[in-house]
Coordinates of C-alpha atoms in Angstrom, one line a residue:
X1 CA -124.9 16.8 -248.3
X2 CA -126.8 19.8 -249.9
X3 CA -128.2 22.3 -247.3
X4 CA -132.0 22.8 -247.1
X5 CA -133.0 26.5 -247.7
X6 CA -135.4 27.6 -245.5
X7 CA -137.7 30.6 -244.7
X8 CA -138.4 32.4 -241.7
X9 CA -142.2 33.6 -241.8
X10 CA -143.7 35.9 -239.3
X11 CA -147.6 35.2 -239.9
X12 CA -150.0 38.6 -238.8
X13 CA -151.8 39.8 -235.3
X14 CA -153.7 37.0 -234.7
X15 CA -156.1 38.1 -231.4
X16 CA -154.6 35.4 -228.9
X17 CA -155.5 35.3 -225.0
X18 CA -152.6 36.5 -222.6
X19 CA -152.9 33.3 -220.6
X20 CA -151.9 30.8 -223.3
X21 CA -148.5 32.9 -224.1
X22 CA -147.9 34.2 -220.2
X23 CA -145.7 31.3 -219.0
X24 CA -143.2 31.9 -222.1
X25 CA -143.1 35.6 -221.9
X26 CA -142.2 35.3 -217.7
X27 CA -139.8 32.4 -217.6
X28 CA -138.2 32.1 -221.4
X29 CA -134.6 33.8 -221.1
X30 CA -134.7 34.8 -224.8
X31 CA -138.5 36.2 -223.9
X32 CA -137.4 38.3 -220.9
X33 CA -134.5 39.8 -222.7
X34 CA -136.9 41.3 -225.5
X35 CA -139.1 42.6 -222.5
X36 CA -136.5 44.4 -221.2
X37 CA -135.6 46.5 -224.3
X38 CA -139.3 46.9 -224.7
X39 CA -139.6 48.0 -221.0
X40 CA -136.8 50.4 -221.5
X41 CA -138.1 52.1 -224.9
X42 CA -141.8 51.8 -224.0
X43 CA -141.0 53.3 -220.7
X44 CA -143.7 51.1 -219.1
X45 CA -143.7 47.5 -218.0
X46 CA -145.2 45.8 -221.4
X47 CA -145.9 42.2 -219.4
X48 CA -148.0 44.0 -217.2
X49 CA -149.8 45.9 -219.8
X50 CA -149.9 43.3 -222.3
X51 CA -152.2 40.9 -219.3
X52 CA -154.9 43.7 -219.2
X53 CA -154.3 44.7 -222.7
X54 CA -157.7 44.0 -226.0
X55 CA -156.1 43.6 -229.5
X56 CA -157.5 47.6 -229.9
X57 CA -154.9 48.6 -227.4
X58 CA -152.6 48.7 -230.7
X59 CA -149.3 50.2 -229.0
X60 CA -149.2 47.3 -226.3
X61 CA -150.3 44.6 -228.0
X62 CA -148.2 45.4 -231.3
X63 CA -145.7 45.5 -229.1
X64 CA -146.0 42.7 -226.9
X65 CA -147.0 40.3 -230.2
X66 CA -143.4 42.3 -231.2
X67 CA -141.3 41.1 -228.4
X68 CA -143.1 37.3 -228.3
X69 CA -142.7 36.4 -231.5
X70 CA -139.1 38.0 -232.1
X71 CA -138.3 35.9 -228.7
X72 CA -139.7 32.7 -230.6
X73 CA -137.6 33.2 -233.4
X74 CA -134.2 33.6 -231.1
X75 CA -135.2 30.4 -229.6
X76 CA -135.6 28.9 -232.8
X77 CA -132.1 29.5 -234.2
X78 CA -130.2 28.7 -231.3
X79 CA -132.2 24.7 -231.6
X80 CA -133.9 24.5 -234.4
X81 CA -131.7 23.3 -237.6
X82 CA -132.6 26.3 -240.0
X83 CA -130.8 27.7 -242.8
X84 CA -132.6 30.5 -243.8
X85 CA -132.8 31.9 -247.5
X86 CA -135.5 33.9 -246.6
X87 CA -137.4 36.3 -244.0
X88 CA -140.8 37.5 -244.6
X89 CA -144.2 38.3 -242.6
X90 CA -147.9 39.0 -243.8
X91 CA -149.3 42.0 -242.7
X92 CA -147.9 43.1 -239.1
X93 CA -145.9 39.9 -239.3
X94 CA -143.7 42.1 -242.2
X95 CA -142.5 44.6 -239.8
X96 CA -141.7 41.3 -237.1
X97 CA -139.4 40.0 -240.4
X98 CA -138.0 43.7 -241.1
X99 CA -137.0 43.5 -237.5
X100 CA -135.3 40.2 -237.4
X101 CA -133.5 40.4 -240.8
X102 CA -132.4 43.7 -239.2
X103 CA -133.7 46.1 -241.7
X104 CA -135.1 47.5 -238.2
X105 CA -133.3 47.6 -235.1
X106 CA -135.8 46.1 -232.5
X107 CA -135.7 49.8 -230.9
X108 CA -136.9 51.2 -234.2
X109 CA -138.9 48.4 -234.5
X110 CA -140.9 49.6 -231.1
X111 CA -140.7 52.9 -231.9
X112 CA -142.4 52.4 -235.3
X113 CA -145.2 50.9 -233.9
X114 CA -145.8 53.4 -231.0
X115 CA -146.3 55.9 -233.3
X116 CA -147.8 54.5 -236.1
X117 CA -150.7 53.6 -233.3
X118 CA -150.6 57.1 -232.5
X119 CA -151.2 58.4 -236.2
X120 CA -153.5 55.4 -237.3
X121 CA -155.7 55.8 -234.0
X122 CA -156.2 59.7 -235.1
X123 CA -156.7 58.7 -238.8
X124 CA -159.7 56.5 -237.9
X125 CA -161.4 58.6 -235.0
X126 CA -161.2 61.6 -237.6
X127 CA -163.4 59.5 -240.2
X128 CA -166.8 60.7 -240.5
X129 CA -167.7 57.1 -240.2
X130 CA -166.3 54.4 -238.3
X131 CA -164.7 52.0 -240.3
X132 CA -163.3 48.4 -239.6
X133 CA -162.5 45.0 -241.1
X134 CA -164.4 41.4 -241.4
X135 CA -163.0 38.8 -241.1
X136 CA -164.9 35.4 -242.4
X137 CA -164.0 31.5 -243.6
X138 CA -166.5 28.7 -245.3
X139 CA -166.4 30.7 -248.5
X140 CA -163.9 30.5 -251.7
X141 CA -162.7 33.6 -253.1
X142 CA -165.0 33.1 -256.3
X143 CA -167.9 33.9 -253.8
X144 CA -166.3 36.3 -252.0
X145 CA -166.0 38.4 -255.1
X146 CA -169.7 37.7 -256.3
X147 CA -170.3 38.5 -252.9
X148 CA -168.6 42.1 -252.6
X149 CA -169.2 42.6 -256.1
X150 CA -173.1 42.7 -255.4
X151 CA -172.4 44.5 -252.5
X152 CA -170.3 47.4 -254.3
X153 CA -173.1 47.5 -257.0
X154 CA -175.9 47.8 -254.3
X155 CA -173.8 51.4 -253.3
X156 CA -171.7 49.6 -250.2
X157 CA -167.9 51.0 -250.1
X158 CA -166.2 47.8 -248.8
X159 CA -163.4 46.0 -250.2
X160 CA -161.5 42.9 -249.9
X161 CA -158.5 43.1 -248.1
X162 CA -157.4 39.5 -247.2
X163 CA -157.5 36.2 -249.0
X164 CA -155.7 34.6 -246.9
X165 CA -156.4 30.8 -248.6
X166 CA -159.9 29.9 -250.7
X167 CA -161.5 29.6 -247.4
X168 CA -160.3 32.8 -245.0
X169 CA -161.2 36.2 -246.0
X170 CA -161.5 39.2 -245.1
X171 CA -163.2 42.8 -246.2
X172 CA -163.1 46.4 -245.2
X173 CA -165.4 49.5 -245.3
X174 CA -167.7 51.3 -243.1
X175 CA -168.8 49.3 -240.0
X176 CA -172.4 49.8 -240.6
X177 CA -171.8 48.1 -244.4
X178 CA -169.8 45.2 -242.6
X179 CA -172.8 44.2 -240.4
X180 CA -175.0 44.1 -243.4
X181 CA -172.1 41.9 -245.1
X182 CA -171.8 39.8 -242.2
X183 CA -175.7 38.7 -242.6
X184 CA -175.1 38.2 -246.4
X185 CA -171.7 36.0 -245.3
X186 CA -174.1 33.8 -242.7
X187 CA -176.8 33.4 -245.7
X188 CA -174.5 32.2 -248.1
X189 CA -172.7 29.6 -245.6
X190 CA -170.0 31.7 -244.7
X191 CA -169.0 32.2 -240.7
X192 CA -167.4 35.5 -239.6
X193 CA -165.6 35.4 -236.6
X194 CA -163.9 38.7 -236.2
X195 CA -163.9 42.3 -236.6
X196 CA -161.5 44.6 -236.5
X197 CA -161.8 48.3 -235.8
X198 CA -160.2 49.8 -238.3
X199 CA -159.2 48.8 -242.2
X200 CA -156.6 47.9 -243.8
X201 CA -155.0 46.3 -247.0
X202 CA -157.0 48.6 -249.2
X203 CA -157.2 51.3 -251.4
X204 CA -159.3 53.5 -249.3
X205 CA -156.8 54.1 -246.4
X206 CA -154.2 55.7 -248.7
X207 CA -154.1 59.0 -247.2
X208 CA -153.5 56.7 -243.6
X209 CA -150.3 55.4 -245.6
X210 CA -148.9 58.2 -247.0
X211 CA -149.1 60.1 -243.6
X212 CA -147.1 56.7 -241.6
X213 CA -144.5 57.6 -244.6
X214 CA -143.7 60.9 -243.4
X215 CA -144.9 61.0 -239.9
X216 CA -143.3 57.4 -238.9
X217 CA -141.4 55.6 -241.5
X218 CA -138.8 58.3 -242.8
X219 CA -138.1 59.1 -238.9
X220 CA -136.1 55.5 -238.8
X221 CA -133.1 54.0 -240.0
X222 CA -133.5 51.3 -242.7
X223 CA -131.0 49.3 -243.2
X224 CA -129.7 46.4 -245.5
X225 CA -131.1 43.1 -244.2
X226 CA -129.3 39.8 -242.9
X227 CA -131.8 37.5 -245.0
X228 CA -133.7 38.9 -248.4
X229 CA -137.1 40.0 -247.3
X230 CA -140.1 38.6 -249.3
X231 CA -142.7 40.8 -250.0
X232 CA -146.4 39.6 -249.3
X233 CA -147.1 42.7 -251.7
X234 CA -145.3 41.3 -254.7
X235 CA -143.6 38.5 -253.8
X236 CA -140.6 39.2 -254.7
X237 CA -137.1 39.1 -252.5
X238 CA -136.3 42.2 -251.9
X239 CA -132.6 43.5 -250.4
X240 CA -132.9 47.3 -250.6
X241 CA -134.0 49.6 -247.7
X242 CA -135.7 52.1 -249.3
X243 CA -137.6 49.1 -251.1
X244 CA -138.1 47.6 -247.7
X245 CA -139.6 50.6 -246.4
X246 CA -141.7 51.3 -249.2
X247 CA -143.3 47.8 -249.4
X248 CA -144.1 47.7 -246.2
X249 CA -146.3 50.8 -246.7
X250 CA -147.5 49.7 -249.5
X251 CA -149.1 46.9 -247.4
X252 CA -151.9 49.0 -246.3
X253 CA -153.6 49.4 -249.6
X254 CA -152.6 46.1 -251.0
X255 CA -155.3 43.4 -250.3
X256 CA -153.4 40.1 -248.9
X257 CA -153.0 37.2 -251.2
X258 CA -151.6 34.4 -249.2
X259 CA -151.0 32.6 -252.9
X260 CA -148.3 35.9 -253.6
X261 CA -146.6 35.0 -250.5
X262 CA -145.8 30.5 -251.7
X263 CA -145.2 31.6 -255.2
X264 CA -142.8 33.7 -253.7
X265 CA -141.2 31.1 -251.9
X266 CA -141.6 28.6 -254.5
X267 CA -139.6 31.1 -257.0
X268 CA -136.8 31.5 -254.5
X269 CA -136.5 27.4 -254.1
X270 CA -137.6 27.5 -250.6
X271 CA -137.2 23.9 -249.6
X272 CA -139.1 24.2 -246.1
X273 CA -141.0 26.8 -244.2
X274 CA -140.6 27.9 -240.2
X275 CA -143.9 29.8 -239.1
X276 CA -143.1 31.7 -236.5
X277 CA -145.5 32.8 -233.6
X278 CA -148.0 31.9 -231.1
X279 CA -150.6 30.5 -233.2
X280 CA -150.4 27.4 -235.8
X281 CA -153.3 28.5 -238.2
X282 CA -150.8 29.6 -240.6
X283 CA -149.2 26.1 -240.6
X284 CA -152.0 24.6 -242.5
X285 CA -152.0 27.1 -245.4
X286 CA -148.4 26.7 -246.2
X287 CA -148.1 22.7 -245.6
X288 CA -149.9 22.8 -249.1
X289 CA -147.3 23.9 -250.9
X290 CA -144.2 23.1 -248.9
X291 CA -142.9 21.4 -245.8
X292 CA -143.6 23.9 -242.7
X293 CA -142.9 23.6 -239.1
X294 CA -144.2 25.9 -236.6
X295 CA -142.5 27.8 -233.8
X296 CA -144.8 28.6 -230.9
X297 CA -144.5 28.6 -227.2
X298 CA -146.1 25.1 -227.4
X299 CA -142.9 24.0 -229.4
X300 CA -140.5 25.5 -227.1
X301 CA -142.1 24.3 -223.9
X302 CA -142.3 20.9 -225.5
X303 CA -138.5 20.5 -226.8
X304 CA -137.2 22.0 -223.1
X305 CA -139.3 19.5 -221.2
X306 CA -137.8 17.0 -223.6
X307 CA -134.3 17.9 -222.8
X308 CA -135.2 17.6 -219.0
X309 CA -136.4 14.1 -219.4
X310 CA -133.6 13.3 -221.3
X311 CA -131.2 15.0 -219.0
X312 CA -129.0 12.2 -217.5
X313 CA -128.3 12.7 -213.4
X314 CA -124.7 13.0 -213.0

């Protein structure tokens, strides 16, 4: 019988509460051993930090989305049936794959997002205005161009950084333009439900990414990975560390396009899809183009309470 080829995805930050990932991250063996490494690296207990920790406390929560999601992915191949072809991520979820297709050692891994928080946190305070990033669904890309276009023409810097499907978007520039856009999203139909405080994905922060190249990214080892990593850049597989590396910079002034990422997987004959971490939202993107399954503390939870109640007494 032929074997399925599969892909490992690591979907981006997605803001989600402490509470609803807490009883994984205490009692999950494959959890607590990534907390430990983190603990040792971070020098700090991360559990503790991560329960009082907002998505702008970037070192903690990067690395606490970090260890959960790489602990998700253990799980899932020790008892899921996966044959992976494949590793990727979209946005932060890129440097989650690097990690796991060992391009990064998880140390490096942590250590690359402590101090990228420290350089992008000094990038953004230094700006003479505050910047940040929208982030809006109930409107297709067509009007979210129409939209910014009119925008940009009216003397707004913003730019579109995420099209995540033809209904989730999102667009950076200054904060003050971004509460002006938000109105014009809410007039034309759309609903915004998040804003980031800082951009990303676009052109403007290239001076941000060319300082994480030399301040952060050449200060690790990058290696060859297990699995070819697919670029949500370009889409392509790539196999190379220094092409690894670079992609993954090139990240932050490349706007997302969700539709790079399947025709990626399409071209490399991915047969089904594994979304991996604590939210499903990506689930419902991909299941248009290809079988996908999600991994999530739900799932786990689920399958060992399964087991117990299958679990004959001896």
């Amino acid at each position: 019988m032929p074997v399925r080829r599969d892909a490992l995805y690591f979907p981006g930050l997605v803001p989600t509460k402490f509470s609803s990932v807490e009883d994984f991250l205490r009692t999950n063996d494959y959890a607590r051993r990534r907390i430990e490494v983190a603990d040792e690296v971070l020098g700090y207990s991360l559990l503790d930090s991560y329960a009082e920790a907002e998505v702008y406390d970037w070192e903690v929560y990067e690395s606490g989305f970090m260890a959960l999601t790489l602990a998700l992915a253990d799980w899932a191949l020790d008892h899921v049936e996966i044959n992976p072809v494949l590793c990727g991520g979209q946005s932060f979820g890129a440097i989650n794959a690097a990690v796991f297709s060992g391009s990064l050692s998880y140390v490096d891994g942590l250590e690359l997002v402590r101090s990228s928080a420290k350089v992008e946190i000094e990038y953004f305070e230094a700006q003479p205005e505050p910047l940040g990033c929208l982030f809006f669904y109930r409107l297709n890309s067509r009007q979210v161009d129409e939209l910014v276009d009119a925008f940009r023409s009216d003397g707004h810097d913003v730019e579109v950084s995420i099209y995540l499907d033809d209904a989730v978007h999102a667009v950076s520039g200054t904060l003050a333009d971004l509460e002006l856009l938000e109105k014009r999203v809410r007039e034309a139909g759309g609903y915004p439900f998040y804003t980031m405080n800082r951009s990303e994905h676009c052109a403007s922060v290239r001076p941000l990414r060319d300082r994480l190249e030399t301040e952060v990214y050449d200060r690790v080892t990058w290696r060859s990975p297990k699995w070819p990593m697919l670029s949500d850049v370009t889409g392509e597989l790539l196999s190379d560390p220094e092409e690894i590396k670079q992609d993954l910079l090139d990240g932050w002034v490349t706007p997302v396009h969700w539709s790079t990422v399947v025709e990626g997987m399409r071209t490399a004959r991915t047969e089904h899809a594994h979304i991996i971490g604590p939210r499903n939202m990506f689930a419902r993107i991909t299941n248009n183009a290809l079988p996908t399954d999600v991994i999530t503390p739900k799932k786990v939870a689920d399958h060992e309470a399964a087991a117990t109640a299958n679990r004959v007494p001896r």
